[in-house]
PDB file of C-alpha atoms in Angstrom:
ATOM      1  CA  UNK A 155      45.636 -69.249 227.516  1.00 51.00           C
ATOM      2  CA  UNK A 156      49.224 -69.016 228.645  1.00 62.00           C
ATOM      3  CA  UNK A 157      50.895 -65.580 228.116  1.00 71.00           C
ATOM      4  CA  UNK A 158      53.063 -65.376 225.128  1.00 76.00           C
ATOM      5  CA  UNK A 159      56.677 -65.091 225.485  1.00 80.00           C
ATOM      6  CA  UNK A 160      58.116 -61.860 224.227  1.00 86.00           C
ATOM      7  CA  UNK A 161      59.893 -62.554 220.944  1.00 94.00           C
ATOM      8  CA  UNK A 162      60.989 -58.869 219.651  1.00 96.00           C
ATOM      9  CA  UNK A 163      62.799 -60.496 216.838  1.00 96.00           C
ATOM     10  CA  UNK A 164      59.609 -62.394 215.626  1.00 96.00           C
ATOM     11  CA  UNK A 165      57.602 -59.177 215.459  1.00 97.00           C
ATOM     12  CA  UNK A 166      60.364 -57.389 213.650  1.00 98.00           C
ATOM     13  CA  UNK A 167      60.986 -60.154 211.192  1.00 97.00           C
ATOM     14  CA  UNK A 168      57.321 -60.329 210.344  1.00 98.00           C
ATOM     15  CA  UNK A 169      56.872 -56.758 209.850  1.00 98.00           C
ATOM     16  CA  UNK A 170      60.105 -56.833 207.627  1.00 98.00           C
ATOM     17  CA  UNK A 171      58.763 -59.624 205.450  1.00 98.00           C
ATOM     18  CA  UNK A 172      55.480 -57.612 205.000  1.00 98.00           C
ATOM     19  CA  UNK A 173      57.483 -54.518 204.028  1.00 98.00           C
ATOM     20  CA  UNK A 174      55.976 -52.418 206.903  1.00 98.00           C
ATOM     21  CA  UNK A 175      57.490 -49.010 207.323  1.00 98.00           C
ATOM     22  CA  UNK A 176      58.190 -48.270 210.867  1.00 98.00           C
ATOM     23  CA  UNK A 177      60.682 -46.977 213.464  1.00 98.00           C
ATOM     24  CA  UNK A 178      61.585 -48.671 216.743  1.00 98.00           C
ATOM     25  CA  UNK A 179      61.106 -46.303 219.734  1.00 98.00           C
ATOM     26  CA  UNK A 180      60.839 -46.840 223.409  1.00 96.00           C
ATOM     27  CA  UNK A 181      62.627 -49.354 225.462  1.00 96.00           C
ATOM     28  CA  UNK A 182      63.686 -51.675 222.769  1.00 97.00           C
ATOM     29  CA  UNK A 183      65.211 -48.819 220.982  1.00 98.00           C
ATOM     30  CA  UNK A 184      67.123 -47.971 224.161  1.00 98.00           C
ATOM     31  CA  UNK A 185      68.246 -51.668 224.304  1.00 98.00           C
ATOM     32  CA  UNK A 186      69.372 -51.518 220.658  1.00 98.00           C
ATOM     33  CA  UNK A 187      71.415 -48.487 221.359  1.00 98.00           C
ATOM     34  CA  UNK A 188      73.204 -50.370 224.153  1.00 98.00           C
ATOM     35  CA  UNK A 189      71.231 -49.070 227.229  1.00 98.00           C
ATOM     36  CA  UNK A 190      70.966 -51.609 230.043  1.00 97.00           C
ATOM     37  CA  UNK A 191      67.095 -51.271 230.477  1.00 96.00           C
ATOM     38  CA  UNK A 192      64.233 -53.576 230.472  1.00 93.00           C
ATOM     39  CA  UNK A 193      60.876 -53.518 228.846  1.00 93.00           C
ATOM     40  CA  UNK A 194      57.924 -55.743 228.177  1.00 92.00           C
ATOM     41  CA  UNK A 195      56.543 -54.458 225.049  1.00 94.00           C
ATOM     42  CA  UNK A 196      57.900 -53.355 221.597  1.00 97.00           C
ATOM     43  CA  UNK A 197      56.925 -49.721 220.768  1.00 97.00           C
ATOM     44  CA  UNK A 198      56.918 -48.793 217.093  1.00 98.00           C
ATOM     45  CA  UNK A 199      55.754 -45.541 215.143  1.00 98.00           C
ATOM     46  CA  UNK A 200      54.439 -46.794 211.890  1.00 98.00           C
ATOM     47  CA  UNK A 201      53.934 -44.839 208.588  1.00 98.00           C
ATOM     48  CA  UNK A 202      50.233 -43.955 208.346  1.00 98.00           C
ATOM     49  CA  UNK A 203      49.776 -44.012 204.665  1.00 98.00           C
ATOM     50  CA  UNK A 204      46.940 -46.203 203.447  1.00 98.00           C
ATOM     51  CA  UNK A 205      49.453 -48.382 201.735  1.00 98.00           C
ATOM     52  CA  UNK A 206      51.490 -49.036 204.741  1.00 98.00           C
ATOM     53  CA  UNK A 207      48.462 -49.608 206.967  1.00 98.00           C
ATOM     54  CA  UNK A 208      47.457 -52.408 204.541  1.00 98.00           C
ATOM     55  CA  UNK A 209      50.756 -53.869 204.941  1.00 98.00           C
ATOM     56  CA  UNK A 210      50.614 -53.472 208.703  1.00 98.00           C
ATOM     57  CA  UNK A 211      47.203 -55.210 208.710  1.00 98.00           C
ATOM     58  CA  UNK A 212      48.533 -58.423 207.021  1.00 98.00           C
ATOM     59  CA  UNK A 213      51.509 -58.408 209.330  1.00 98.00           C
ATOM     60  CA  UNK A 214      49.062 -57.971 212.455  1.00 98.00           C
ATOM     61  CA  UNK A 215      47.079 -60.811 211.202  1.00 97.00           C
ATOM     62  CA  UNK A 216      49.998 -63.026 210.840  1.00 97.00           C
ATOM     63  CA  UNK A 217      50.917 -62.170 214.435  1.00 97.00           C
ATOM     64  CA  UNK A 218      47.344 -62.724 215.689  1.00 96.00           C
ATOM     65  CA  UNK A 219      47.349 -59.225 217.252  1.00 96.00           C
ATOM     66  CA  UNK A 220      44.326 -58.352 219.501  1.00 95.00           C
ATOM     67  CA  UNK A 221      43.656 -55.285 221.335  1.00 94.00           C
ATOM     68  CA  UNK A 222      45.093 -55.409 224.933  1.00 90.00           C
ATOM     69  CA  UNK A 223      43.224 -54.074 228.052  1.00 79.00           C
ATOM     70  CA  UNK A 224      39.956 -53.634 229.376  1.00 76.00           C
ATOM     71  CA  UNK A 225      37.071 -53.125 226.898  1.00 71.00           C
ATOM     72  CA  UNK A 226      39.322 -54.104 224.010  1.00 68.00           C
ATOM     73  CA  UNK A 227      40.246 -57.479 224.777  1.00 70.00           C
ATOM     74  CA  UNK A 228      40.024 -59.938 221.905  1.00 80.00           C
ATOM     75  CA  UNK A 229      39.178 -57.223 219.377  1.00 89.00           C
ATOM     76  CA  UNK A 230      41.516 -56.866 216.216  1.00 89.00           C
ATOM     77  CA  UNK A 231      42.743 -53.393 215.555  1.00 89.00           C
ATOM     78  CA  UNK A 232      41.073 -51.622 212.666  1.00 91.00           C
ATOM     79  CA  UNK A 233      42.230 -49.821 209.632  1.00 95.00           C
ATOM     80  CA  UNK A 234      40.919 -46.327 210.837  1.00 95.00           C
ATOM     81  CA  UNK A 235      42.723 -46.925 214.216  1.00 92.00           C
ATOM     82  CA  UNK A 236      45.935 -47.427 212.400  1.00 96.00           C
ATOM     83  CA  UNK A 237      45.528 -44.341 210.188  1.00 97.00           C
ATOM     84  CA  UNK A 238      45.066 -42.192 213.265  1.00 96.00           C
ATOM     85  CA  UNK A 239      47.617 -40.692 215.463  1.00 95.00           C
ATOM     86  CA  UNK A 240      46.402 -42.728 218.707  1.00 94.00           C
ATOM     87  CA  UNK A 241      48.228 -45.386 220.383  1.00 94.00           C
ATOM     88  CA  UNK A 242      47.093 -49.165 219.715  1.00 95.00           C
ATOM     89  CA  UNK A 243      48.130 -51.460 222.512  1.00 95.00           C
ATOM     90  CA  UNK A 244      48.273 -55.080 221.116  1.00 96.00           C
ATOM     91  CA  UNK A 245      49.055 -58.439 222.287  1.00 95.00           C
ATOM     92  CA  UNK A 246      50.391 -60.713 219.541  1.00 96.00           C
ATOM     93  CA  UNK A 247      51.720 -64.263 219.504  1.00 95.00           C
ATOM     94  CA  UNK A 248      55.046 -62.631 219.915  1.00 96.00           C
ATOM     95  CA  UNK A 249      54.196 -60.584 223.004  1.00 94.00           C
ATOM     96  CA  UNK A 250      52.915 -57.188 223.880  1.00 95.00           C
ATOM     97  CA  UNK A 251      53.156 -54.610 220.859  1.00 97.00           C
ATOM     98  CA  UNK A 252      52.388 -50.895 220.904  1.00 97.00           C
ATOM     99  CA  UNK A 253      51.583 -49.244 217.639  1.00 98.00           C
ATOM    100  CA  UNK A 254      51.943 -45.447 218.056  1.00 97.00           C
ATOM    101  CA  UNK A 255      50.672 -43.078 215.351  1.00 97.00           C
ATOM    102  CA  UNK A 256      52.719 -40.258 217.117  1.00 96.00           C
ATOM    103  CA  UNK A 257      54.742 -39.853 220.255  1.00 95.00           C
ATOM    104  CA  UNK A 258      55.875 -36.882 222.340  1.00 90.00           C
ATOM    105  CA  UNK A 259      54.903 -33.541 220.914  1.00 89.00           C
ATOM    106  CA  UNK A 260      53.000 -34.809 217.700  1.00 92.00           C
ATOM    107  CA  UNK A 261      56.091 -36.648 216.263  1.00 96.00           C
ATOM    108  CA  UNK A 262      54.789 -38.977 213.646  1.00 97.00           C
ATOM    109  CA  UNK A 263      56.742 -41.360 211.327  1.00 98.00           C
ATOM    110  CA  UNK A 264      57.384 -38.641 208.809  1.00 97.00           C
ATOM    111  CA  UNK A 265      58.915 -36.193 211.290  1.00 97.00           C
ATOM    112  CA  UNK A 266      60.984 -38.954 213.142  1.00 98.00           C
ATOM    113  CA  UNK A 267      62.313 -40.092 209.764  1.00 98.00           C
ATOM    114  CA  UNK A 268      65.255 -37.731 209.683  1.00 98.00           C
ATOM    115  CA  UNK A 269      66.071 -38.612 213.436  1.00 98.00           C
ATOM    116  CA  UNK A 270      66.367 -42.481 212.677  1.00 98.00           C
ATOM    117  CA  UNK A 271      68.906 -44.837 211.129  1.00 98.00           C
ATOM    118  CA  UNK A 272      68.831 -48.196 209.823  1.00 98.00           C
ATOM    119  CA  UNK A 273      70.620 -50.922 211.604  1.00 98.00           C
ATOM    120  CA  UNK A 274      71.247 -54.630 210.731  1.00 97.00           C
ATOM    121  CA  UNK A 275      70.134 -56.755 213.350  1.00 97.00           C
ATOM    122  CA  UNK A 276      70.967 -60.028 211.551  1.00 96.00           C
ATOM    123  CA  UNK A 277      72.166 -60.605 207.979  1.00 96.00           C
ATOM    124  CA  UNK A 278      68.473 -61.106 206.923  1.00 95.00           C
ATOM    125  CA  UNK A 279      66.970 -58.390 209.100  1.00 97.00           C
ATOM    126  CA  UNK A 280      67.297 -54.611 208.871  1.00 98.00           C
ATOM    127  CA  UNK A 281      65.301 -52.196 210.927  1.00 98.00           C
ATOM    128  CA  UNK A 282      64.935 -48.570 211.566  1.00 98.00           C
ATOM    129  CA  UNK A 283      65.308 -47.096 215.046  1.00 98.00           C
ATOM    130  CA  UNK A 284      65.036 -43.692 216.459  1.00 98.00           C
ATOM    131  CA  UNK A 285      68.360 -42.178 217.282  1.00 98.00           C
ATOM    132  CA  UNK A 286      69.231 -42.236 220.768  1.00 98.00           C
ATOM    133  CA  UNK A 287      69.458 -38.487 221.379  1.00 97.00           C
ATOM    134  CA  UNK A 288      65.870 -38.183 219.869  1.00 97.00           C
ATOM    135  CA  UNK A 289      64.598 -41.014 222.169  1.00 97.00           C
ATOM    136  CA  UNK A 290      65.921 -38.909 225.127  1.00 97.00           C
ATOM    137  CA  UNK A 291      64.256 -35.808 223.607  1.00 95.00           C
ATOM    138  CA  UNK A 292      60.940 -37.789 223.434  1.00 95.00           C
ATOM    139  CA  UNK A 293      61.324 -39.460 226.930  1.00 93.00           C
ATOM    140  CA  UNK A 294      61.731 -35.946 228.378  1.00 92.00           C
ATOM    141  CA  UNK A 295      58.807 -34.493 226.614  1.00 90.00           C
ATOM    142  CA  UNK A 296      56.570 -37.464 227.674  1.00 86.00           C
ATOM    143  CA  UNK A 297      58.004 -37.213 231.226  1.00 83.00           C
ATOM    144  CA  UNK A 298      55.847 -40.042 232.600  1.00 86.00           C
ATOM    145  CA  UNK A 299      57.384 -41.748 235.696  1.00 86.00           C
ATOM    146  CA  UNK A 300      58.393 -44.744 233.579  1.00 85.00           C
ATOM    147  CA  UNK A 301      60.135 -42.415 231.024  1.00 86.00           C
ATOM    148  CA  UNK A 302      61.920 -40.409 233.573  1.00 86.00           C
ATOM    149  CA  UNK A 303      63.104 -43.467 235.380  1.00 88.00           C
ATOM    150  CA  UNK A 304      65.354 -44.572 232.516  1.00 94.00           C
ATOM    151  CA  UNK A 305      66.483 -41.119 231.363  1.00 95.00           C
ATOM    152  CA  UNK A 306      69.659 -41.086 233.386  1.00 96.00           C
ATOM    153  CA  UNK A 307      70.574 -44.674 231.849  1.00 97.00           C
ATOM    154  CA  UNK A 308      69.896 -43.275 228.402  1.00 97.00           C
ATOM    155  CA  UNK A 309      71.906 -40.129 228.764  1.00 97.00           C
ATOM    156  CA  UNK A 310      74.957 -42.081 230.176  1.00 97.00           C
ATOM    157  CA  UNK A 311      74.698 -44.550 227.364  1.00 97.00           C
ATOM    158  CA  UNK A 312      74.856 -41.713 224.932  1.00 97.00           C
ATOM    159  CA  UNK A 313      77.896 -40.321 226.594  1.00 96.00           C
ATOM    160  CA  UNK A 314      79.542 -43.679 226.795  1.00 95.00           C
ATOM    161  CA  UNK A 315      79.025 -44.218 223.097  1.00 94.00           C
ATOM    162  CA  UNK A 316      80.249 -40.864 222.104  1.00 92.00           C
ATOM    163  CA  UNK A 317      83.392 -41.686 224.108  1.00 87.00           C
ATOM    164  CA  UNK A 318      84.295 -44.659 221.804  1.00 80.00           C
TER     165      UNK A 318
ATOM    166  CA  UNK B 869      77.728 -61.665 268.380  1.00 44.00           C
ATOM    167  CA  UNK B 870      77.811 -60.853 264.655  1.00 46.00           C
ATOM    168  CA  UNK B 871      80.990 -59.248 263.469  1.00 49.00           C
ATOM    169  CA  UNK B 872      81.045 -56.464 261.129  1.00 48.00           C
ATOM    170  CA  UNK B 873      82.116 -57.644 257.713  1.00 50.00           C
ATOM    171  CA  UNK B 874      85.456 -56.068 256.479  1.00 52.00           C
ATOM    172  CA  UNK B 875      85.776 -55.483 252.777  1.00 50.00           C
ATOM    173  CA  UNK B 876      89.326 -55.546 251.234  1.00 51.00           C
ATOM    174  CA  UNK B 877      90.504 -54.004 248.226  1.00 53.00           C
ATOM    175  CA  UNK B 878      92.271 -56.587 246.063  1.00 52.00           C
ATOM    176  CA  UNK B 879      95.492 -54.890 246.178  1.00 54.00           C
ATOM    177  CA  UNK B 880      95.483 -55.041 250.111  1.00 60.00           C
ATOM    178  CA  UNK B 881      95.814 -58.816 249.536  1.00 60.00           C
ATOM    179  CA  UNK B 882      98.547 -58.654 247.036  1.00 65.00           C
ATOM    180  CA  UNK B 883      96.150 -59.169 244.059  1.00 66.00           C
ATOM    181  CA  UNK B 884      95.941 -56.877 240.945  1.00 61.00           C
ATOM    182  CA  UNK B 885      93.148 -54.188 241.227  1.00 62.00           C
ATOM    183  CA  UNK B 886      90.909 -54.141 238.214  1.00 61.00           C
ATOM    184  CA  UNK B 887      89.385 -50.783 238.881  1.00 61.00           C
ATOM    185  CA  UNK B 888      90.914 -48.612 236.174  1.00 73.00           C
ATOM    186  CA  UNK B 889      87.856 -46.308 235.917  1.00 81.00           C
ATOM    187  CA  UNK B 890      84.658 -45.471 237.689  1.00 88.00           C
ATOM    188  CA  UNK B 891      81.969 -48.366 237.780  1.00 93.00           C
ATOM    189  CA  UNK B 892      79.083 -45.763 238.330  1.00 93.00           C
ATOM    190  CA  UNK B 893      78.441 -42.494 237.124  1.00 92.00           C
ATOM    191  CA  UNK B 894      77.831 -39.578 239.792  1.00 90.00           C
ATOM    192  CA  UNK B 895      73.879 -40.086 239.309  1.00 89.00           C
ATOM    193  CA  UNK B 896      74.523 -43.839 240.150  1.00 91.00           C
ATOM    194  CA  UNK B 897      74.218 -45.526 236.687  1.00 94.00           C
ATOM    195  CA  UNK B 898      76.286 -48.747 236.392  1.00 95.00           C
ATOM    196  CA  UNK B 899      78.584 -47.940 233.666  1.00 96.00           C
ATOM    197  CA  UNK B 900      80.035 -51.332 233.599  1.00 96.00           C
ATOM    198  CA  UNK B 901      76.614 -52.745 232.411  1.00 96.00           C
ATOM    199  CA  UNK B 902      76.516 -49.918 229.576  1.00 97.00           C
ATOM    200  CA  UNK B 903      80.111 -50.925 228.536  1.00 96.00           C
ATOM    201  CA  UNK B 904      79.002 -54.633 228.364  1.00 97.00           C
ATOM    202  CA  UNK B 905      75.867 -53.869 226.423  1.00 97.00           C
ATOM    203  CA  UNK B 906      77.929 -51.790 223.827  1.00 97.00           C
ATOM    204  CA  UNK B 907      80.344 -54.715 223.418  1.00 97.00           C
ATOM    205  CA  UNK B 908      77.367 -56.930 222.034  1.00 97.00           C
ATOM    206  CA  UNK B 909      75.886 -56.980 218.715  1.00 97.00           C
ATOM    207  CA  UNK B 910      72.296 -55.500 218.046  1.00 97.00           C
ATOM    208  CA  UNK B 911      70.934 -59.097 217.881  1.00 97.00           C
ATOM    209  CA  UNK B 912      72.965 -60.107 221.136  1.00 97.00           C
ATOM    210  CA  UNK B 913      71.339 -57.024 222.951  1.00 97.00           C
ATOM    211  CA  UNK B 914      67.910 -58.027 222.023  1.00 96.00           C
ATOM    212  CA  UNK B 915      68.442 -61.641 223.078  1.00 96.00           C
ATOM    213  CA  UNK B 916      69.771 -60.271 226.395  1.00 96.00           C
ATOM    214  CA  UNK B 917      66.402 -58.536 226.906  1.00 96.00           C
ATOM    215  CA  UNK B 918      64.438 -61.409 225.793  1.00 94.00           C
ATOM    216  CA  UNK B 919      66.334 -63.578 228.242  1.00 93.00           C
ATOM    217  CA  UNK B 920      65.931 -61.380 231.132  1.00 92.00           C
ATOM    218  CA  UNK B 921      62.003 -61.240 230.422  1.00 91.00           C
ATOM    219  CA  UNK B 922      62.080 -65.030 230.320  1.00 88.00           C
ATOM    220  CA  UNK B 923      63.982 -65.140 233.728  1.00 87.00           C
ATOM    221  CA  UNK B 924      61.673 -62.783 235.362  1.00 84.00           C
ATOM    222  CA  UNK B 925      58.608 -64.666 233.954  1.00 79.00           C
ATOM    223  CA  UNK B 926      60.143 -67.908 235.468  1.00 78.00           C
ATOM    224  CA  UNK B 927      60.544 -66.117 238.939  1.00 78.00           C
ATOM    225  CA  UNK B 928      57.042 -65.246 238.720  1.00 70.00           C
ATOM    226  CA  UNK B 929      56.017 -68.642 238.206  1.00 59.00           C
ATOM    227  CA  UNK B 930      58.195 -69.977 240.860  1.00 60.00           C
ATOM    228  CA  UNK B 931      56.717 -67.399 243.440  1.00 58.00           C
ATOM    229  CA  UNK B 932      53.133 -68.469 242.652  1.00 55.00           C
ATOM    230  CA  UNK B 933      54.072 -72.039 243.392  1.00 54.00           C
ATOM    231  CA  UNK B 934      55.611 -71.353 246.832  1.00 52.00           C
TER     232      UNK B 934
END
């Protein structure tokens, strides 16, 4: 089976159509804030309420999401996984998608909400993204090599934005 | 024998210089790319990212065919 092309807008539009509550974090969040970085997957923190997880499951079915990686390949994510704080690494028909129950130091959807903003990507599509300063904090907390590699670019982007 | 390449500032050649501010930060971040990205709409930023991934994928396909 050929690898699907990354279509971040396709995932976001599907989530929006199903009324999924989520916050975009990670590299795509950095790009939306204007950082010239690259990433292969879309990272989102979803609200872990039973109602939202039901909406999320319907959206994932439409996206043909399956678990990515050894041991899970081909499995579909379950309700209990999405209700937990764990990370679900998925492959969809619109490319890789990571659903994160919490990030950094136990920052879940409810805790991140006050550090996020809604942006209008297209006239018919508005999404919630983590604030850039909060993304920098989370990247510094997580401190994996891949996070540290983009930290300088994110910090400069924040500085340049504040100068405008 | 290979001659050392000499670089010119445009002003040496009587051409206007476009450098009015630093192109890179002290830690080496390309500020021109940040300014360019900030000039784009949200949708355009995502399309740039998707286009980059498509190009990388194309390079991967090309390299496996060599």
